[in-house]
XYZ file of C-alpha atoms in Angstrom:
611
model
C 139.516 83.768 69.144
C 139.607 84.474 65.376
C 136.597 86.760 65.641
C 138.206 88.797 68.371
C 141.477 89.120 66.386
C 139.541 90.210 63.309
C 137.744 92.866 65.353
C 141.067 94.130 66.655
C 142.329 94.470 63.094
C 139.178 96.372 62.166
C 139.764 98.744 65.094
C 143.373 99.343 64.054
C 142.390 100.034 60.442
C 139.623 102.312 61.703
C 142.253 104.281 63.626
C 144.176 104.896 60.425
C 141.067 106.216 58.677
C 140.116 108.323 61.740
C 143.330 110.293 61.191
C 142.044 111.456 57.788
C 138.958 113.282 59.131
C 139.596 116.964 59.770
C 137.575 120.022 60.788
C 138.794 123.644 60.701
C 142.349 122.371 60.552
C 141.793 120.081 63.557
C 141.695 116.288 63.750
C 139.546 115.696 66.859
C 138.879 112.003 66.094
C 142.553 111.161 66.653
C 142.621 111.599 70.491
C 138.972 110.569 70.845
C 139.315 107.339 68.879
C 142.660 106.454 70.427
C 141.421 106.948 73.989
C 138.186 104.979 73.459
C 140.006 101.974 71.981
C 142.948 102.230 74.401
C 140.603 101.811 77.372
C 139.552 98.404 76.007
C 143.152 97.223 76.373
C 142.994 95.250 73.118
C 146.630 95.618 72.091
C 147.809 99.124 72.863
C 151.180 98.752 71.097
C 149.532 97.769 67.815
C 146.941 100.533 68.228
C 149.645 103.143 68.862
C 151.535 101.958 65.778
C 148.386 102.133 63.610
C 147.535 105.619 64.863
C 151.126 106.796 64.321
C 150.978 105.489 60.749
C 147.682 107.262 60.137
C 149.028 110.554 61.544
C 152.183 110.319 59.461
C 150.211 109.714 56.266
C 147.351 112.187 56.732
C 148.214 114.963 59.214
C 150.434 117.990 58.583
C 153.722 118.043 60.459
C 152.764 120.834 62.873
C 149.480 119.169 63.812
C 151.174 115.751 63.910
C 153.504 116.905 66.706
C 150.518 118.225 68.628
C 148.593 114.956 68.430
C 151.649 112.799 69.074
C 152.144 114.699 72.333
C 148.434 114.509 73.231
C 148.316 110.735 72.636
C 151.495 110.237 74.675
C 150.098 112.196 77.622
C 146.795 110.291 77.405
C 148.506 106.875 77.357
C 150.790 107.876 80.219
C 147.813 109.070 82.296
C 145.857 105.843 81.706
C 148.856 103.690 82.650
C 149.479 105.795 85.762
C 145.881 105.423 86.967
C 145.986 101.681 86.328
C 149.245 101.345 88.245
C 148.050 103.355 91.249
C 144.366 102.349 91.531
C 144.234 99.229 89.384
C 141.801 100.870 86.950
C 141.199 103.971 84.878
C 137.634 105.163 84.468
C 136.270 106.598 81.232
C 135.802 109.963 82.917
C 139.465 110.189 83.954
C 140.719 109.082 80.536
C 138.402 111.509 78.721
C 139.482 114.362 80.978
C 143.176 113.548 80.408
C 142.775 113.374 76.622
C 140.711 116.567 76.530
C 143.138 118.567 78.689
C 146.168 117.292 76.776
C 144.626 118.134 73.398
C 143.495 121.575 74.593
C 146.879 122.449 76.082
C 148.712 121.386 72.921
C 146.283 123.432 70.800
C 146.577 126.546 72.992
C 150.358 126.298 73.020
C 150.415 126.246 69.240
C 148.005 129.171 68.995
C 150.055 131.305 71.381
C 153.222 130.666 69.374
C 151.560 131.567 66.079
C 149.853 134.750 67.448
C 146.605 133.995 65.601
C 143.244 135.636 66.088
C 140.564 134.497 68.503
C 138.998 132.141 65.930
C 141.824 129.706 66.561
C 141.193 129.741 70.285
C 137.499 129.107 69.696
C 138.285 126.162 67.417
C 140.576 124.698 70.084
C 137.865 124.981 72.703
C 135.282 123.368 70.438
C 137.746 120.598 69.586
C 138.242 119.894 73.308
C 134.491 119.669 73.870
C 134.142 117.314 70.919
C 137.006 115.107 72.136
C 135.466 114.741 75.593
C 131.980 113.951 74.253
C 133.287 111.579 71.597
C 135.272 109.605 74.170
C 132.283 109.239 76.501
C 130.111 107.964 73.642
C 132.824 106.162 71.692
C 133.844 103.979 74.608
C 130.355 102.478 74.688
C 130.368 101.997 70.928
C 133.738 100.223 70.967
C 132.650 98.003 73.838
C 129.413 97.125 72.019
C 131.376 96.374 68.819
C 133.735 93.999 70.597
C 130.862 92.065 72.164
C 128.706 92.025 69.032
C 128.095 88.578 67.527
C 129.995 86.850 70.292
C 128.421 83.496 71.106
C 127.410 83.563 74.805
C 128.856 80.940 77.074
C 126.515 78.070 77.644
C 126.023 76.362 80.937
C 128.330 73.419 81.514
C 127.041 69.993 80.625
C 125.114 68.455 83.435
C 124.410 71.796 85.111
C 120.739 71.726 86.095
C 119.997 68.668 83.995
C 116.302 69.013 84.646
C 114.710 66.309 82.556
C 116.670 63.433 84.087
C 115.836 64.635 87.586
C 112.149 64.853 86.675
C 112.259 61.256 85.442
C 113.895 60.133 88.687
C 111.263 62.023 90.672
C 108.448 60.264 88.788
C 110.043 56.889 89.540
C 110.267 57.598 93.259
C 106.688 58.889 93.315
C 105.532 55.640 91.707
C 107.366 53.574 94.316
C 105.826 55.691 97.056
C 102.308 54.983 95.760
C 103.025 51.252 95.656
C 104.118 51.234 99.297
C 101.166 53.393 100.331
C 98.665 50.969 98.758
C 99.915 47.906 100.630
C 97.071 47.933 103.172
C 96.165 49.957 106.223
C 96.661 49.390 109.945
C 94.057 47.360 111.909
C 92.965 48.262 115.412
C 91.199 44.945 116.055
C 91.161 41.438 114.679
C 88.831 41.043 111.718
C 85.906 38.622 111.559
C 87.902 36.366 109.284
C 90.814 36.280 111.737
C 88.423 35.521 114.624
C 87.040 32.607 112.596
C 90.541 31.254 112.037
C 91.244 31.455 115.777
C 88.071 29.501 116.507
C 88.952 26.845 113.909
C 92.475 26.514 115.310
C 91.115 26.178 118.849
C 88.535 23.509 117.999
C 90.947 21.707 115.721
C 93.644 21.347 118.368
C 91.380 20.326 121.301
C 87.880 19.294 120.304
C 88.776 17.011 117.394
C 90.548 14.586 119.779
C 87.753 14.641 122.387
C 85.205 11.809 122.676
C 82.373 14.312 123.334
C 83.092 16.418 120.233
C 79.984 15.265 118.426
C 77.771 16.132 121.397
C 79.324 19.557 122.109
C 79.198 20.711 118.518
C 75.788 19.426 117.575
C 74.480 22.347 115.551
C 70.903 21.625 116.392
C 71.088 21.615 120.201
C 74.538 22.694 121.509
C 75.136 26.425 122.307
C 78.960 25.957 122.142
C 79.195 28.060 118.980
C 77.736 31.120 120.691
C 79.642 30.532 123.954
C 82.972 30.329 122.177
C 82.176 33.399 120.064
C 81.216 35.409 123.188
C 84.414 34.312 124.934
C 86.619 35.402 121.990
C 84.831 38.757 121.809
C 85.449 39.224 125.530
C 89.134 38.401 125.035
C 89.339 40.996 122.271
C 87.655 43.704 124.371
C 89.293 43.195 127.777
C 91.948 40.538 127.340
C 90.133 38.263 129.797
C 87.318 35.707 129.204
C 83.859 36.631 130.459
C 83.180 34.784 133.733
C 79.495 34.118 133.052
C 80.274 32.612 129.662
C 82.904 30.334 131.228
C 80.406 29.114 133.844
C 77.812 28.333 131.192
C 80.383 26.494 129.053
C 81.299 24.259 131.969
C 77.766 22.765 131.889
C 78.445 21.366 128.389
C 82.225 20.895 128.249
C 84.247 19.150 131.015
C 87.486 20.590 129.560
C 86.426 24.217 129.760
C 89.541 25.325 131.711
C 91.825 23.821 129.065
C 89.787 25.456 126.299
C 90.004 28.858 128.029
C 93.779 28.607 128.498
C 94.328 27.519 124.903
C 92.035 30.280 123.651
C 94.006 32.905 125.596
C 97.275 31.558 124.198
C 96.062 31.528 120.597
C 94.433 34.920 120.976
C 97.596 36.457 122.457
C 99.609 35.070 119.562
C 97.107 36.563 117.098
C 97.276 39.972 118.775
C 101.084 39.844 118.688
C 100.977 39.016 114.979
C 98.550 41.917 114.481
C 100.938 44.283 116.281
C 103.855 43.178 114.097
C 101.698 43.499 110.991
C 100.723 47.054 111.943
C 104.364 47.836 112.649
C 105.271 46.572 109.184
C 102.568 48.774 107.652
C 103.907 51.789 109.589
C 107.396 51.115 108.267
C 106.007 50.874 104.743
C 104.276 54.204 105.205
C 107.486 55.723 106.530
C 109.361 54.403 103.493
C 106.661 55.914 101.275
C 107.176 59.280 102.995
C 110.932 59.039 102.428
C 110.414 58.236 98.753
C 107.997 61.160 98.435
C 110.627 63.416 99.986
C 113.269 62.225 97.530
C 110.869 62.794 94.629
C 110.113 66.293 95.917
C 113.748 67.328 96.226
C 114.596 65.976 92.772
C 111.675 67.750 91.161
C 112.521 70.913 93.075
C 116.124 70.760 91.861
C 114.953 70.215 88.281
C 112.768 73.320 88.413
C 114.990 75.399 90.656
C 116.737 77.631 88.106
C 116.043 78.577 84.499
C 118.797 80.231 82.497
C 117.757 83.573 80.983
C 121.167 84.651 79.683
C 120.121 84.932 76.042
C 117.132 87.143 76.815
C 119.230 89.604 78.828
C 122.432 89.865 76.803
C 122.224 93.658 76.757
C 122.089 93.811 80.556
C 125.029 91.430 80.827
C 127.020 93.563 78.404
C 126.322 96.527 80.661
C 127.565 94.543 83.670
C 130.763 93.701 81.817
C 131.316 97.341 80.894
C 130.603 98.637 84.423
C 132.896 96.009 85.948
C 135.700 96.928 83.570
C 135.266 100.559 84.604
C 136.118 99.428 88.125
C 139.110 97.346 87.089
C 137.419 93.927 87.126
C 137.335 91.583 84.137
C 134.234 89.379 84.108
C 133.654 86.428 81.786
C 131.359 83.407 81.434
C 128.352 85.453 82.472
C 125.200 83.459 83.288
C 121.877 84.795 84.524
C 119.305 82.466 86.117
C 115.764 82.884 87.385
C 114.373 80.688 90.162
C 110.789 79.532 90.624
C 110.028 82.691 92.632
C 111.100 84.886 89.669
C 114.214 86.085 91.474
C 117.555 86.379 89.719
C 120.903 84.733 90.343
C 123.992 85.950 88.495
C 127.146 83.840 88.113
C 130.399 84.915 86.481
C 134.168 84.511 86.571
C 135.834 87.642 87.926
C 139.470 88.728 88.141
C 141.356 92.006 88.352
C 143.302 93.355 85.388
C 146.481 93.994 87.346
C 148.304 92.722 90.412
C 146.141 94.424 93.052
C 142.874 93.248 94.597
C 139.541 95.078 94.340
C 136.759 95.007 96.904
C 133.734 92.839 96.191
C 131.623 95.918 96.926
C 132.899 97.534 93.747
C 131.899 94.529 91.659
C 128.535 94.437 93.421
C 127.888 98.054 92.411
C 128.684 97.196 88.806
C 126.316 94.215 88.865
C 123.490 96.240 90.431
C 123.807 99.091 87.925
C 124.178 96.740 84.965
C 121.255 94.433 85.790
C 119.106 97.308 87.118
C 118.229 95.105 90.108
C 119.538 95.236 93.679
C 121.906 92.287 93.994
C 124.134 90.990 96.777
C 127.026 88.501 96.848
C 126.294 85.028 98.133
C 126.867 84.757 101.863
C 129.936 82.539 101.369
C 131.663 84.753 98.801
C 135.070 86.237 99.488
C 135.470 89.928 100.254
C 138.031 90.740 97.523
C 138.509 89.987 93.825
C 142.070 88.900 93.079
C 144.124 88.630 89.861
C 143.938 84.824 90.046
C 140.178 85.007 89.443
C 137.278 83.082 90.893
C 133.657 82.201 90.193
C 131.336 84.672 91.907
C 127.618 84.251 92.614
C 125.201 87.118 93.192
C 121.614 86.856 94.396
C 118.744 89.294 94.244
C 118.816 91.351 97.424
C 116.081 91.061 100.049
C 113.601 93.794 101.020
C 113.949 93.178 104.773
C 116.822 92.607 107.157
C 116.631 90.992 110.576
C 118.417 90.897 113.900
C 117.981 88.082 116.392
C 118.973 87.213 119.938
C 118.358 84.554 122.589
C 118.204 84.471 126.404
C 118.454 81.178 128.350
C 118.390 79.849 131.891
C 119.033 76.265 133.018
C 116.734 74.721 135.605
C 117.995 75.260 139.127
C 120.197 72.348 140.111
C 120.782 71.287 136.525
C 123.913 71.538 134.464
C 122.521 71.110 130.953
C 119.411 72.657 129.427
C 116.886 70.381 127.755
C 116.034 73.256 125.370
C 117.975 73.677 122.132
C 117.626 76.420 119.526
C 118.905 77.295 116.075
C 119.083 80.342 113.795
C 119.536 79.218 110.181
C 120.097 81.589 107.252
C 118.937 79.924 104.035
C 120.145 80.539 100.474
C 116.604 81.361 99.347
C 116.466 84.501 101.500
C 114.729 82.917 104.482
C 115.793 83.144 108.097
C 114.623 80.074 110.033
C 114.292 80.082 113.835
C 113.893 76.690 115.518
C 113.286 75.797 119.152
C 113.024 72.262 120.527
C 112.175 71.313 124.115
C 113.061 67.761 125.119
C 110.733 66.040 127.584
C 112.042 66.484 131.111
C 115.373 68.153 131.760
C 119.042 67.350 131.904
C 121.372 65.623 129.452
C 118.787 63.126 128.167
C 116.324 65.847 127.165
C 119.187 67.895 125.730
C 120.383 65.049 123.492
C 116.852 64.399 122.285
C 116.095 68.016 121.336
C 119.590 68.440 119.881
C 119.061 65.420 117.614
C 115.732 66.844 116.432
C 117.286 70.196 115.465
C 120.300 68.576 113.790
C 118.024 66.503 111.573
C 115.895 69.513 110.691
C 118.931 71.652 109.858
C 120.378 68.986 107.573
C 117.093 68.461 105.758
C 116.490 72.201 105.299
C 120.040 72.869 104.114
C 119.637 70.024 101.609
C 116.695 71.900 100.097
C 113.676 70.071 101.542
C 110.572 72.072 102.368
C 109.660 72.626 105.992
C 106.733 70.163 105.814
C 108.894 67.453 104.219
C 111.723 68.039 106.674
C 109.321 67.672 109.612
C 107.869 64.438 108.217
C 111.297 62.926 107.597
C 112.561 63.961 111.006
C 109.449 62.531 112.684
C 109.875 59.289 110.734
C 113.453 58.999 111.965
C 112.340 59.570 115.562
C 109.547 56.970 115.253
C 111.909 54.364 113.815
C 114.320 55.120 116.648
C 111.534 53.861 118.892
C 112.629 54.979 122.375
C 109.670 55.280 124.740
C 108.942 58.471 126.652
C 111.567 60.442 124.718
C 109.632 63.062 122.800
C 110.439 66.638 121.851
C 108.435 69.686 120.861
C 109.362 71.586 117.712
C 108.727 75.270 117.060
C 109.725 76.565 113.604
C 109.400 80.076 112.274
C 110.637 80.823 108.738
C 110.736 84.525 107.787
C 110.915 85.298 104.063
C 113.075 88.430 103.923
C 111.874 89.184 100.394
C 108.182 89.461 101.245
C 108.078 89.623 105.064
C 105.762 86.574 105.190
C 106.333 84.391 108.231
C 105.538 80.631 108.146
C 105.015 79.043 111.571
C 105.017 75.300 112.290
C 104.255 74.291 115.869
C 104.500 70.637 116.926
C 103.507 70.474 120.579
C 105.272 73.771 121.212
C 104.411 76.705 123.436
C 102.641 79.813 122.129
C 104.521 82.145 119.789
C 103.984 85.920 119.925
C 104.294 88.641 117.272
C 104.673 92.170 118.624
C 103.323 94.639 116.097
C 103.461 98.395 116.501
C 100.039 98.678 118.154
C 99.075 95.134 119.266
C 100.426 91.685 120.131
C 99.376 88.587 118.215
C 99.685 85.011 119.494
C 99.889 81.676 117.640
C 99.036 78.534 119.613
C 99.626 74.809 119.055
C 97.386 71.797 119.686
C 99.417 68.973 118.121
C 101.451 66.188 119.756
C 105.271 66.248 120.025
C 107.431 64.567 117.401
C 108.094 60.839 117.643
C 104.684 59.993 119.167
C 103.101 58.767 115.925
C 104.256 58.172 112.379
C 101.291 60.269 111.233
C 102.099 63.769 112.395
C 99.661 66.623 111.949
C 101.450 69.603 110.422
C 99.663 72.948 110.442
C 101.205 75.918 108.640
C 100.232 79.374 109.888
C 101.167 82.353 107.707
C 101.575 85.871 109.084
C 102.640 89.096 107.398
C 105.414 90.955 109.224
C 105.822 94.700 108.848
C 108.644 97.126 109.471
C 109.660 97.035 113.154
C 107.778 93.842 114.147
C 109.215 91.497 116.768
C 108.788 87.725 116.699
C 109.039 86.034 120.124
C 109.397 82.262 120.656
C 109.540 80.762 124.158
C 109.784 77.300 125.681
C 107.053 76.023 127.985
C 109.293 76.675 130.999
C 108.739 80.416 130.479
C 104.939 80.434 130.148
C 104.067 77.761 132.705
C 105.754 79.599 135.555
C 104.458 83.113 134.969
C 102.120 82.477 137.924
C 98.973 83.488 136.040
C 95.704 81.767 135.191
C 96.171 82.755 131.544
C 99.950 82.972 130.969
C 99.488 83.807 127.271
C 97.577 86.974 128.130
C 100.144 87.937 130.724
C 102.920 87.521 128.157
C 100.967 89.732 125.753
C 100.844 92.403 128.455
C 104.589 92.118 129.032
C 105.287 92.551 125.328
C 102.934 95.533 125.010
C 104.824 97.359 127.742
C 108.253 96.450 126.314
C 109.648 99.473 124.469
C 112.984 97.934 123.473
C 114.350 98.280 119.953
C 117.006 95.571 120.222
C 116.064 91.858 120.287
C 118.719 91.099 122.915
C 117.280 93.603 125.377
C 113.749 92.304 124.831
C 114.787 88.658 125.309
C 116.589 89.503 128.568
C 113.587 91.491 129.820
C 111.157 88.609 129.142
C 113.390 86.105 130.909
C 113.829 88.417 133.910
C 110.044 88.846 134.174
C 109.552 85.056 134.159
C 112.160 84.625 136.884
C 110.703 87.466 138.942
C 107.321 85.710 138.968
C 108.980 82.780 140.776
C 111.118 84.785 143.151
C 114.191 84.456 140.971
C 114.029 80.643 140.824
C 114.164 78.709 137.541
C 111.738 75.803 138.028
C 112.324 74.535 134.488
C 114.641 75.145 131.542
C 113.823 78.553 130.067
C 114.604 79.824 126.555
C 113.477 83.054 124.871
C 114.185 83.738 121.175
C 113.484 87.156 119.649
C 113.785 88.281 116.023
C 113.230 91.853 114.830
C 112.464 92.662 111.180
C 113.054 96.002 109.441
C 112.690 97.179 105.875
C 115.873 98.121 104.053
């Protein structure tokens, strides 16, 4: 605060000295200096007093009256503009000061009946005043911001190193869980040996013929029992021929077979529980990996570049002030994709409100980058002030629509969809088709999309979100309740489209001159804890249409190759609005079945255009 007060004093003293500079009997620095400093609103009463003192000490009486009147008109004009519009631009203030000074000069020249040299001097003085104000305003603004210590980010804001340490800890835990063994499909040789020892220990040790049956030199009981256990492992039943041969040596063969089946069933049950435990460990490892990813991503999300771009931020502050908005605590960040985010506190100088569009224009001109307010920002800037966030604007914009039809006789569709606009400039389309139809399928697909939306909004990548959602569905453990997932994420900065298809129907991209299709060969979510995730990248161009459909649309097109038929439908479609195209596709699918909906049908269409 002391620095700013000292600078104000320097400006006031400078005003006194500006009154001493003359040229051809004129003092053009008086209105120019006064107007440039007055626009900064840094104590207009003190500035007026300093300028009045300088005029009284240095300017002749006749000229003093002229400049007193010119300064009064200039101040009155600035205050009037600020009262009416909430701001006074440099151009308006310069024009007011120039006209006032010129009129006062011409009035004096007409009264004194001088030659034309006086008129020429007045005109040149007016030109100088206008030019000096336009340049001087920038100089005064630069002087006031010079040597000011920029605001630093608040403590704890993007505390990257601690998050990185947490991420390393979770990654280490994930590796420990992942190394705790792997699932077994069959009993090992060691486990089969333990089963045989348990069987002979519980029955044969108490039998009088034990020594005869297990005579290593002559008895084939070792091989018979081994063959029987192998048969139990393959088919779940003992081999009949082996049982008949055992009966020739052992009178208690039936008891041995029953006990072997019991022990073997217990061993298989233990193996199933052991595999289930390993699956849960792997799921926990996936969750820990996801937590490590999101922490590391948050640590590296934004890097502050305020110091390196102080000149641009000063320009933003100046442009905003021109529009009647006072900005402070300016911070500029760069994310991992090299895109900017600008954060500041903004408020209006006077009682009125100013549109956010005006502040956006100031930010764009100042930073020399196309910026846009965050999607949740308010539409007006008020005198109370608020923190405003701007993001680098995208190169593409999109429009989307959906068309749906419930299966005939049903009340609820088993298909659910979602359009999600992300903070990173991505538009995510999601379609989930629950197995079957009705309320059960609807709840299943709705749960899948809700989980995905929450994970994506939390900042997880699409691959991580799919793994975590699949883990949750596997742990839920309800049989025969599976859902397909179709995800399409369009990056509106680059036009690159990422497609993830988990058991979903074919997706189509309608380009200007051809139709492209993307197919899926993976299982639905919830079937296995190890889900195969394939990412397909496609480049979208201006005017491309992205079409996602549920299997109820393709399966009932009444064609041997429904994908090709859909490509033909899209080639003939000449619609420019996604809603019209979605309705046309759904009508074509219904027409193929005589107007009947044999399954839940959903069509999602997204159109992309360059800005």
